[in-house]
mmCIF file of C-alpha atoms in Angstrom:
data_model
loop_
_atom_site.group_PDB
_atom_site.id
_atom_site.type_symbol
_atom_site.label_atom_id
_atom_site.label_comp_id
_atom_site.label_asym_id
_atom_site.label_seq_id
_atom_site.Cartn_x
_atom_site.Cartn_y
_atom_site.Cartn_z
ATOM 1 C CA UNK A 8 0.000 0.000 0.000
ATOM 2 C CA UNK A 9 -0.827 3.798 -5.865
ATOM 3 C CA UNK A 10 -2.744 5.415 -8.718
ATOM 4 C CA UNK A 11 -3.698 7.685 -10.963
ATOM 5 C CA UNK A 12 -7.253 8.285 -11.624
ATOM 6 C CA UNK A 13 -8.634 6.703 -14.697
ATOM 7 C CA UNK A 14 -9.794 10.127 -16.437
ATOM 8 C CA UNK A 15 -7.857 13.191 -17.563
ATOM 9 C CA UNK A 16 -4.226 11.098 -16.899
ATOM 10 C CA UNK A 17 -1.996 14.063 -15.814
ATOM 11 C CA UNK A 18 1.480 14.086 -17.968
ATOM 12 C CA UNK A 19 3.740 11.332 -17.232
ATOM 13 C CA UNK A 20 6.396 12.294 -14.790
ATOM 14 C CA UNK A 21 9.875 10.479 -14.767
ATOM 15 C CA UNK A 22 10.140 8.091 -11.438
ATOM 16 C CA UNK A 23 12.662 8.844 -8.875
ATOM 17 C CA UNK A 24 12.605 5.189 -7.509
ATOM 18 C CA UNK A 25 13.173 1.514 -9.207
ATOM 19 C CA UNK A 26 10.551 -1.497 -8.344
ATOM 20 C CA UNK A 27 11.242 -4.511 -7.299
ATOM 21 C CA UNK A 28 9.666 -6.891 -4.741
ATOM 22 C CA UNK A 29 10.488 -4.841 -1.766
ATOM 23 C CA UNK A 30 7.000 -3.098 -0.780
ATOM 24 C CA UNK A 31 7.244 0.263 0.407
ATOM 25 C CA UNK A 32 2.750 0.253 8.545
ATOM 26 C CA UNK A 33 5.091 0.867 13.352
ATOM 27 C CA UNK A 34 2.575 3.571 12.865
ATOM 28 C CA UNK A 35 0.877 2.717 11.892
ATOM 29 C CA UNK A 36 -0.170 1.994 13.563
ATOM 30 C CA UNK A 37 2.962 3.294 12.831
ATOM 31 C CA UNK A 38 0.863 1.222 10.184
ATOM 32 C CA UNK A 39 -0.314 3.414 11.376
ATOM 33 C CA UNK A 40 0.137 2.223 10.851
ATOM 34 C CA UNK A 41 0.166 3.232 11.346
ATOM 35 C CA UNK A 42 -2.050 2.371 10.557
ATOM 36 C CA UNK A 43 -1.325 -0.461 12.594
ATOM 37 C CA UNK A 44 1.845 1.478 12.799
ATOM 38 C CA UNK A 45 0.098 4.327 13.278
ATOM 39 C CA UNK A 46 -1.344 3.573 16.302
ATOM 40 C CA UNK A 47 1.663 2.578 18.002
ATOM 41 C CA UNK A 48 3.429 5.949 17.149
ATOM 42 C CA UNK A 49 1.560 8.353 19.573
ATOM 43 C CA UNK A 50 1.291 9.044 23.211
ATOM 44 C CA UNK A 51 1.294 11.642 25.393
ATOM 45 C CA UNK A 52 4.221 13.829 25.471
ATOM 46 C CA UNK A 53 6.466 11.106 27.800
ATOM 47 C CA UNK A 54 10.047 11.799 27.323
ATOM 48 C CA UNK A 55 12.561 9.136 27.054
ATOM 49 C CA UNK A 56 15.957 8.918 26.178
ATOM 50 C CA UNK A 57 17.453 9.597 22.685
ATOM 51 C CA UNK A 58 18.950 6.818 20.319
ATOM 52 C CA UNK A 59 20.732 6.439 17.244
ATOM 53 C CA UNK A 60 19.726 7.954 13.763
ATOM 54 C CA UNK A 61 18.997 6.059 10.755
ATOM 55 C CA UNK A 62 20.756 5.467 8.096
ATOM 56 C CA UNK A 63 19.252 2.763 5.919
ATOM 57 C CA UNK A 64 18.188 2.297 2.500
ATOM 58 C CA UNK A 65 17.224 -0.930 0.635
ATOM 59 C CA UNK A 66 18.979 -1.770 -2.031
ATOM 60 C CA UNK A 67 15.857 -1.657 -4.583
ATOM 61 C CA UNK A 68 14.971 1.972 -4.102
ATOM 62 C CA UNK A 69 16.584 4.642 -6.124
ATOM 63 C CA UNK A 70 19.550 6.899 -5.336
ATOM 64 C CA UNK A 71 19.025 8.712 -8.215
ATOM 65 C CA UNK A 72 18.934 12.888 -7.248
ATOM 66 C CA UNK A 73 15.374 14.072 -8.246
ATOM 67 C CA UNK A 74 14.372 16.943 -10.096
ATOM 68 C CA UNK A 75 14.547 20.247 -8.922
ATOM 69 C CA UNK A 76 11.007 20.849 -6.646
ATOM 70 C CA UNK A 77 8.204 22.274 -8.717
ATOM 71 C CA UNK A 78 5.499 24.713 -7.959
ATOM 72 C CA UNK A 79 2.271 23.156 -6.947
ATOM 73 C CA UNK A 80 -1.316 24.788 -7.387
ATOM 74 C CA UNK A 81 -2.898 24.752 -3.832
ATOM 75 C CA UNK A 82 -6.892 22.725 -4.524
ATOM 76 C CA UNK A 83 -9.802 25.234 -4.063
ATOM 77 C CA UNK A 84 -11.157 26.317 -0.216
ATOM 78 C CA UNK A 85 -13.673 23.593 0.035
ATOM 79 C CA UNK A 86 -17.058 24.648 2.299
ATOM 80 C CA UNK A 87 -16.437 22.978 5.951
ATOM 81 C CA UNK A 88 -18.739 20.206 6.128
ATOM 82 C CA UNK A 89 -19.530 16.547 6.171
ATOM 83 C CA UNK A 90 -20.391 15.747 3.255
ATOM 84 C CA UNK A 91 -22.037 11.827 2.282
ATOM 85 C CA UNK A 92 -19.560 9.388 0.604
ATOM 86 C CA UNK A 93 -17.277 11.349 -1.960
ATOM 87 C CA UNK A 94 -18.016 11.002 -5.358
ATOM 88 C CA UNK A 95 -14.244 9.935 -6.717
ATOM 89 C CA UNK A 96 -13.029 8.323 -10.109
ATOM 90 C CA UNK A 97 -12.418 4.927 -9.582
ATOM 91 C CA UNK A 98 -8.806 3.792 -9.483
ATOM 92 C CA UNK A 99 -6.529 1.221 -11.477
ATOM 93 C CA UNK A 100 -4.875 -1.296 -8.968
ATOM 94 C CA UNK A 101 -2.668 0.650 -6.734
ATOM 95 C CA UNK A 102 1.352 0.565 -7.541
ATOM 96 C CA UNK A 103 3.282 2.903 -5.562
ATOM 97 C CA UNK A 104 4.518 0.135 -2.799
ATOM 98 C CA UNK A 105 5.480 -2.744 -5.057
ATOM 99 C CA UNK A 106 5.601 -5.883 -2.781
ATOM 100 C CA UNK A 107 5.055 -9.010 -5.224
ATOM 101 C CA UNK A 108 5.049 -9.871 -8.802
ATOM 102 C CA UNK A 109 1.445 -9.491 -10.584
ATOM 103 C CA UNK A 110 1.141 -12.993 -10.926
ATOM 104 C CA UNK A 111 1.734 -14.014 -7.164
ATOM 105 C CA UNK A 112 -1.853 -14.596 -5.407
ATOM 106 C CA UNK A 113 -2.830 -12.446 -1.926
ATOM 107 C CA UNK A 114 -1.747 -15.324 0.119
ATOM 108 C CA UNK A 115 2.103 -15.310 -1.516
ATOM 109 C CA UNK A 116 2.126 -12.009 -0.872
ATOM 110 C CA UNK A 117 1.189 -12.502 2.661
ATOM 111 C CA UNK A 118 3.644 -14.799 3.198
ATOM 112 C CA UNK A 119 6.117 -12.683 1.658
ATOM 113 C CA UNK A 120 5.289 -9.333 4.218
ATOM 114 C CA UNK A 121 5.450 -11.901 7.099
ATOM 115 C CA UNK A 122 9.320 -13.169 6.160
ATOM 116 C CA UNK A 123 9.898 -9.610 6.153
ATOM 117 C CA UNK A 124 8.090 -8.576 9.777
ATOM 118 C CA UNK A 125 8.846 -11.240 11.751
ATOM 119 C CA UNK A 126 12.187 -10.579 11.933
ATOM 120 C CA UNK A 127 12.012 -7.363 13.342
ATOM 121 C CA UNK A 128 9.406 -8.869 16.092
ATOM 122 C CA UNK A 129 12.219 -11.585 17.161
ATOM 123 C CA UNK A 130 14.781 -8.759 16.911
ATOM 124 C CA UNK A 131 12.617 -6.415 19.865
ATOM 125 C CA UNK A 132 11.946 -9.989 21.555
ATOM 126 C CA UNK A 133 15.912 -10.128 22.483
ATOM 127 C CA UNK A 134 16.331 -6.263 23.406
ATOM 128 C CA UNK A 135 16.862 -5.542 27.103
ATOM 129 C CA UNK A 136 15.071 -2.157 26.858
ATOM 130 C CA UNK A 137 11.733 -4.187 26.036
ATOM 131 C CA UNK A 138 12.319 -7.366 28.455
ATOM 132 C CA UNK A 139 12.571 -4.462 31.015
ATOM 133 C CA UNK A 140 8.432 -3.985 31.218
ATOM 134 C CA UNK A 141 8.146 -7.683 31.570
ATOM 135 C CA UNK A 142 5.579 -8.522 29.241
ATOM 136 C CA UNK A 143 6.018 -12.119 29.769
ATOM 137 C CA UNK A 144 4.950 -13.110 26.277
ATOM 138 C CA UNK A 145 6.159 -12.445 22.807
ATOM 139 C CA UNK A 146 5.944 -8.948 21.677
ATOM 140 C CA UNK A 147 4.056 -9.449 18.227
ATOM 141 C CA UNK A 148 1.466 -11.510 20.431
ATOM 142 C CA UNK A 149 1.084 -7.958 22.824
ATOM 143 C CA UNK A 150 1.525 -6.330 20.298
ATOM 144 C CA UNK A 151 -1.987 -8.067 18.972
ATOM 145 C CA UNK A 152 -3.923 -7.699 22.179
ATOM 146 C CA UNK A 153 -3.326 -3.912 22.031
ATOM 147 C CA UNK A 154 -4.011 -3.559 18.027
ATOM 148 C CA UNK A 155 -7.477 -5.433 19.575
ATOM 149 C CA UNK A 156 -8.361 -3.203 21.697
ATOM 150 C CA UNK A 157 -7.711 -0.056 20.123
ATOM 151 C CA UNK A 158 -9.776 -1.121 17.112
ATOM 152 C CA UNK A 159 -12.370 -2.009 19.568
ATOM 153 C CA UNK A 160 -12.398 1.691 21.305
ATOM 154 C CA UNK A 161 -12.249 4.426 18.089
ATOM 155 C CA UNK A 162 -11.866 8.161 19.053
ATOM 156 C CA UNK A 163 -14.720 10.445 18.016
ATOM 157 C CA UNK A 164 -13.715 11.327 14.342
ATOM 158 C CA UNK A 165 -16.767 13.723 14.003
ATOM 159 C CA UNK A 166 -18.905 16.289 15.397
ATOM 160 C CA UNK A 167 -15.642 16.621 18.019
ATOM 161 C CA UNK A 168 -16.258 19.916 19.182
ATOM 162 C CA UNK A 169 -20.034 19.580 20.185
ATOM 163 C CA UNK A 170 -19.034 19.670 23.821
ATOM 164 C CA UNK A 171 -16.000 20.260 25.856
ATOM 165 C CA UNK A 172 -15.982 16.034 27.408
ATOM 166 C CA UNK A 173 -15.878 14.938 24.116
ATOM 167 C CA UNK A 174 -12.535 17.025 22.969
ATOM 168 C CA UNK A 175 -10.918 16.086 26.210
ATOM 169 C CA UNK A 176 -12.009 12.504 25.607
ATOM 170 C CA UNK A 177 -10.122 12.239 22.357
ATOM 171 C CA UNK A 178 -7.055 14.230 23.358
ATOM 172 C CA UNK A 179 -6.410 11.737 26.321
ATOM 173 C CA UNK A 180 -7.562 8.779 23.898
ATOM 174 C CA UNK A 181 -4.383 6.512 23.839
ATOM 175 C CA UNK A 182 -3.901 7.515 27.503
ATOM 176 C CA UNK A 183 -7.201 5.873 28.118
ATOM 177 C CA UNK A 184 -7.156 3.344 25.883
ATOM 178 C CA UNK A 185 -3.811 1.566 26.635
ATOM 179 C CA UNK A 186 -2.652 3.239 29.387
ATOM 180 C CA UNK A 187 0.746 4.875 30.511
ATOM 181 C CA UNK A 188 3.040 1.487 30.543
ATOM 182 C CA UNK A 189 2.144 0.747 26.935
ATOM 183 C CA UNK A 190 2.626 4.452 26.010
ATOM 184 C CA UNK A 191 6.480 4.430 27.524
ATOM 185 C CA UNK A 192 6.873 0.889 25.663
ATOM 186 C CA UNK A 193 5.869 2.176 22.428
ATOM 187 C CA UNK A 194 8.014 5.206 22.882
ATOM 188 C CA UNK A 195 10.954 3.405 23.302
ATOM 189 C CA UNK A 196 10.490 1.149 20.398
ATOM 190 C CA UNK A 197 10.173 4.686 18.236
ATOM 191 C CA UNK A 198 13.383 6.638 19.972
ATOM 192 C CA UNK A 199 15.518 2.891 19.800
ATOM 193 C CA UNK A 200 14.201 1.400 16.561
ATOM 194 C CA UNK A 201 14.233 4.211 14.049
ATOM 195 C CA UNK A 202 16.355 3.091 11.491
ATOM 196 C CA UNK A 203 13.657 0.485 10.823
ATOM 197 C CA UNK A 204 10.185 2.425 11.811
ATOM 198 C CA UNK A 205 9.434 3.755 7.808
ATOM 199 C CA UNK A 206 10.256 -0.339 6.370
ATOM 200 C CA UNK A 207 8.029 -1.531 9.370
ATOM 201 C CA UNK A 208 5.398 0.872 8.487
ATOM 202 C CA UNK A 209 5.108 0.317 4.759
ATOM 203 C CA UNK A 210 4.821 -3.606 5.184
ATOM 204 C CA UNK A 211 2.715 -3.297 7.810
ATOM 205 C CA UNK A 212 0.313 -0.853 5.987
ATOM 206 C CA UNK A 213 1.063 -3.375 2.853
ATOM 207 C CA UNK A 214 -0.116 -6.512 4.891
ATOM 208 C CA UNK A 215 -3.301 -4.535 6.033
ATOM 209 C CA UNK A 216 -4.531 -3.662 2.410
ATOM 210 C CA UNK A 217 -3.923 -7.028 0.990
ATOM 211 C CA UNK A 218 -6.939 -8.711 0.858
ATOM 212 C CA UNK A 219 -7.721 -11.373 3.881
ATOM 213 C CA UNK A 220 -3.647 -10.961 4.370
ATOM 214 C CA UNK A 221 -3.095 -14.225 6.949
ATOM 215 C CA UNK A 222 0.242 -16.568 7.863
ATOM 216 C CA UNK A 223 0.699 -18.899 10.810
ATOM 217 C CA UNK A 224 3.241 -17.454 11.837
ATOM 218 C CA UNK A 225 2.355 -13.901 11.271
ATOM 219 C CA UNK A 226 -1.621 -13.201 12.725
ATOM 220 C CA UNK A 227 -2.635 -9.761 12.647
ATOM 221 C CA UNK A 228 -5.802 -8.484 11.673
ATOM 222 C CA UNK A 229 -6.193 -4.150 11.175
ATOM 223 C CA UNK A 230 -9.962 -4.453 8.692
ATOM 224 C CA UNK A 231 -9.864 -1.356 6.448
ATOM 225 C CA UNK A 232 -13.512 -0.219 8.257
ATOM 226 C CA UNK A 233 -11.228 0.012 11.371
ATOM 227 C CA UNK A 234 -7.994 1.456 11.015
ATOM 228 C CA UNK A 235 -9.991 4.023 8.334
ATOM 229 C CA UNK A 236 -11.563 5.793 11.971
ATOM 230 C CA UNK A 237 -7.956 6.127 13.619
ATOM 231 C CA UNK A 238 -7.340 7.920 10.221
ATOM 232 C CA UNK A 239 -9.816 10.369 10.384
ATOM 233 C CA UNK A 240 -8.948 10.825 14.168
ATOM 234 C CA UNK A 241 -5.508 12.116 13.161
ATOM 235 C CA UNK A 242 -6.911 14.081 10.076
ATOM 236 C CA UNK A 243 -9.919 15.648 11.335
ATOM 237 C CA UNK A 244 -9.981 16.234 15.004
ATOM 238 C CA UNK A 245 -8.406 18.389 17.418
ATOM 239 C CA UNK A 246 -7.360 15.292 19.667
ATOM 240 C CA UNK A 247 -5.579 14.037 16.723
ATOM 241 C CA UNK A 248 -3.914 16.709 15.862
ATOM 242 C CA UNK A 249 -2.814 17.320 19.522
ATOM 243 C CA UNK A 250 -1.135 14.238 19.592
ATOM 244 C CA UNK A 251 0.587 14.844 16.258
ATOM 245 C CA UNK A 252 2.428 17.976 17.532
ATOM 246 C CA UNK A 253 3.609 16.586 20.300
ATOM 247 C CA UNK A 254 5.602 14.279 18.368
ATOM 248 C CA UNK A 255 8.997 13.965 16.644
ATOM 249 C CA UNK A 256 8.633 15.580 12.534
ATOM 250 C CA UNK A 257 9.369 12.035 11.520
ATOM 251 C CA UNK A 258 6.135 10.355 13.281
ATOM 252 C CA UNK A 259 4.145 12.911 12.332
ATOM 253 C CA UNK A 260 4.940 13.306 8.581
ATOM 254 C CA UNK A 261 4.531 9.383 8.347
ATOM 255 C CA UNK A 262 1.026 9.094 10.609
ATOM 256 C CA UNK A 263 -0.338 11.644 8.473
ATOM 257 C CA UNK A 264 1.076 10.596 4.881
ATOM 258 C CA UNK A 265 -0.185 6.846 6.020
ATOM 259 C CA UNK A 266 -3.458 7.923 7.098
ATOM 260 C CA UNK A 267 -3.942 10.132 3.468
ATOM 261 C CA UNK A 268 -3.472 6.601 2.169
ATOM 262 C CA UNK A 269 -6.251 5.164 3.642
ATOM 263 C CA UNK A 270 -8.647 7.371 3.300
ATOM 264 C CA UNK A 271 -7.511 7.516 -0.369
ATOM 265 C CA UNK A 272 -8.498 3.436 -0.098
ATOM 266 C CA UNK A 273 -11.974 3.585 1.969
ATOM 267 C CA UNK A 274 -12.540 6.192 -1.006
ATOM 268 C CA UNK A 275 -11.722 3.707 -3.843
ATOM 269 C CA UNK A 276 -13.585 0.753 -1.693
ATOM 270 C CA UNK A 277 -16.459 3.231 -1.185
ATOM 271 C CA UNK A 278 -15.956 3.152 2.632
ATOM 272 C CA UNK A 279 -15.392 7.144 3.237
ATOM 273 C CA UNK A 280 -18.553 7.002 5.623
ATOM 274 C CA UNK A 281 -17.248 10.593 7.301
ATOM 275 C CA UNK A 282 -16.442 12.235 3.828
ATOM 276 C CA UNK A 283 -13.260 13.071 5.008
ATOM 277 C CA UNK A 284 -11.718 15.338 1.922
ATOM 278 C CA UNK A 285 -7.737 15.271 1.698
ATOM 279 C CA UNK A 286 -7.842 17.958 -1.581
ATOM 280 C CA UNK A 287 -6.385 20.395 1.443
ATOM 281 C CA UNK A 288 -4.668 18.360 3.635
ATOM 282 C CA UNK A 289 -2.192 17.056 0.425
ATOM 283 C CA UNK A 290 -0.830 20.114 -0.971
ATOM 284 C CA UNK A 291 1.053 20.941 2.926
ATOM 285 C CA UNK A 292 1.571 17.495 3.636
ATOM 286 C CA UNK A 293 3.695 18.208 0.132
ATOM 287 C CA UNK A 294 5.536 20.947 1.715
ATOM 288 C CA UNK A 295 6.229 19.833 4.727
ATOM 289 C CA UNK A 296 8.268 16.805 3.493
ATOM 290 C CA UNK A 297 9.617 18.671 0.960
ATOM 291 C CA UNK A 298 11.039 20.372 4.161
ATOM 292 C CA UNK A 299 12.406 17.820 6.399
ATOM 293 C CA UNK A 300 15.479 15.709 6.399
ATOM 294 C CA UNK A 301 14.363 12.861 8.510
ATOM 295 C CA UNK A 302 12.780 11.245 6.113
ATOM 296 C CA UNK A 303 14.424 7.865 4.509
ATOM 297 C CA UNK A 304 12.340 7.539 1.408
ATOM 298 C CA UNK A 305 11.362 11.238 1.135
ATOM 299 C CA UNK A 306 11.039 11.086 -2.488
ATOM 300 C CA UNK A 307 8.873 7.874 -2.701
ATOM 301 C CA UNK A 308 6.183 9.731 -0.436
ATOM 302 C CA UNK A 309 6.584 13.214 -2.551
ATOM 303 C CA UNK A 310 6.133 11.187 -5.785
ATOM 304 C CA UNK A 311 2.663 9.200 -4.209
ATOM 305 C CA UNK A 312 1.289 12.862 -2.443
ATOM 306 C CA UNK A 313 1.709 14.837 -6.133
ATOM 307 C CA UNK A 314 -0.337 11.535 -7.867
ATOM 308 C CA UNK A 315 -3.140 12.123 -5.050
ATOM 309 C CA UNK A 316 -2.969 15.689 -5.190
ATOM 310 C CA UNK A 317 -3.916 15.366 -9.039
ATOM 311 C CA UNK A 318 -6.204 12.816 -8.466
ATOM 312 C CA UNK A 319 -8.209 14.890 -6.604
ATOM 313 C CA UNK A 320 -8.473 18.203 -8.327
#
């Protein structure tokens, strides 16, 4: 887990990155991750200490230099509102994060993301950092039980500001939710692991848009309906954005790139049940990587934000 729309094709732009069968969600969560991997990124503003930076690239994306930056036309002011399910061209089978052949089936792909995630899993299994809180069972399996019940208790995505509890709710809504040990845990894993955070997000947000994506070794399950509210949290309410801010550049430039994505996806699946409308949220998302220098594959998510942002002109 990318397209161009199917009508008025915008002029083919050269590629700053080579394919191969490395796919391109902590966080989101990451996964966020965000969306799975999303999810894990955020918590209250608990300070730990810092860690190394990262330096890794995969072999199969491009170093080519890219282009100098071009000028981009900022989308009309759209009325504030909620508008029903948004009217959007249909897509072509996404291709931005490239994590199989065409001719391998859902499941080979599966199997494929889980070779590539379960290492990192064993690798956090054997840190002493992590066997410090004790969790007396694998990590991917907490891991699991926490992805559960976050799904299970969604932050108010609209109507947030109708009364003062409800704001407050969704501002303290991981603090609730999982409470402060989990928080700290998840911290550390961002501050100690982030040479590996933006691969761990992009397989993770690959294995949740695969259709019925399952391994035996691998189990998680993050349905589209789901992680599509945790979205629209970080996108469209003053909770989510809270928690954004408080966070490194890096987590928040990925939670809120990731969770563009999906909405992009419940859009295509015709699942946008909030009408949440990116056409403003693109163009700065644009600029603010543009920006930044924490980024590993910068250019990948620059190249995927300008095919969205003429998508939906």
């Amino acid at each position: 887990m990318d397209l161009h729309p199917e009508n008025q094709e915008p002029t083919p732009r050269k590629s700053r990155r080579k394919y191969s069968s490395w796919p391109i969600a902590f966080i989101a969560i990451l996964v966020t991750t965000v969306l799975a991997g999303a999810w894990f990124l955020f918590s209250p503003g608990i300070q730990t200490p810092d860690s190394r930076i990262e330096t890794v690239t995969p072999a199969d994306i491009s170093t080519e230099k890219p282009p100098e930056s071009q000028k981009h036309h900022q989308p009309e002011q759209v009325e504030d509102e909620e508008p029903p399910l948004l009217n959007l061209p249909s897509d072509a089978e996404e291709n931005t994060q490239v994590i199989a052949p065409l001719e391998m089936t859902p499941q080979q792909q599966c199997d494929q993301l889980a070779e590539k995630l379960l290492p990192f899993f064993d690798h956090l299994d054997g840190e002493l950092y992590i066997k410090e809180f004790k969790l007396n069972q694998p990590i991917l399996q907490y891991f699991n039980k926490l992805t559960t019940k976050l799904l299970a208790n969604p932050p108010v995505v609209t109507r947030e500001s109708d009364d003062l509890y409800t704001i407050l709710t969704n501002m303290a809504h991981f603090f609730r939710v999982i409470g402060p040990k989990n928080i700290l845990l998840m911290k550390g894993i961002l501050d100690r692991e982030r040479d590996k955070i933006e691969d761990i997000a992009a397989e993770l947000y690959q294995w949740t848009i695969v259709d019925q994506c399952n391994n035996d070794t691998f189990q998680m399950n993050a349905p589209l309906d789901q992680v599509y509210e945790y979205a629209g949290f970080f996108l469209n309410t003053m909770g989510g954005r809270s928690y954004l801010f408080r966070r490194d550049s890096r987590s928040r430039l990925l939670v809120n790139y990731y969770a563009i994505l999906i909405v992009n996806l419940a859009n295509k699946e015709n699942m946008n049940r909030h009408g949440l409308d990116v056409r403003e949220i693109i163009p700065r998302l644009i600029e603010e990587i543009e920006a930044t220098n924490q980024l590993i594959y910068k250019e990948d998510y620059i190249d995927r934000l300008l095919e969205l942002q003429e998508k939906y002109q």
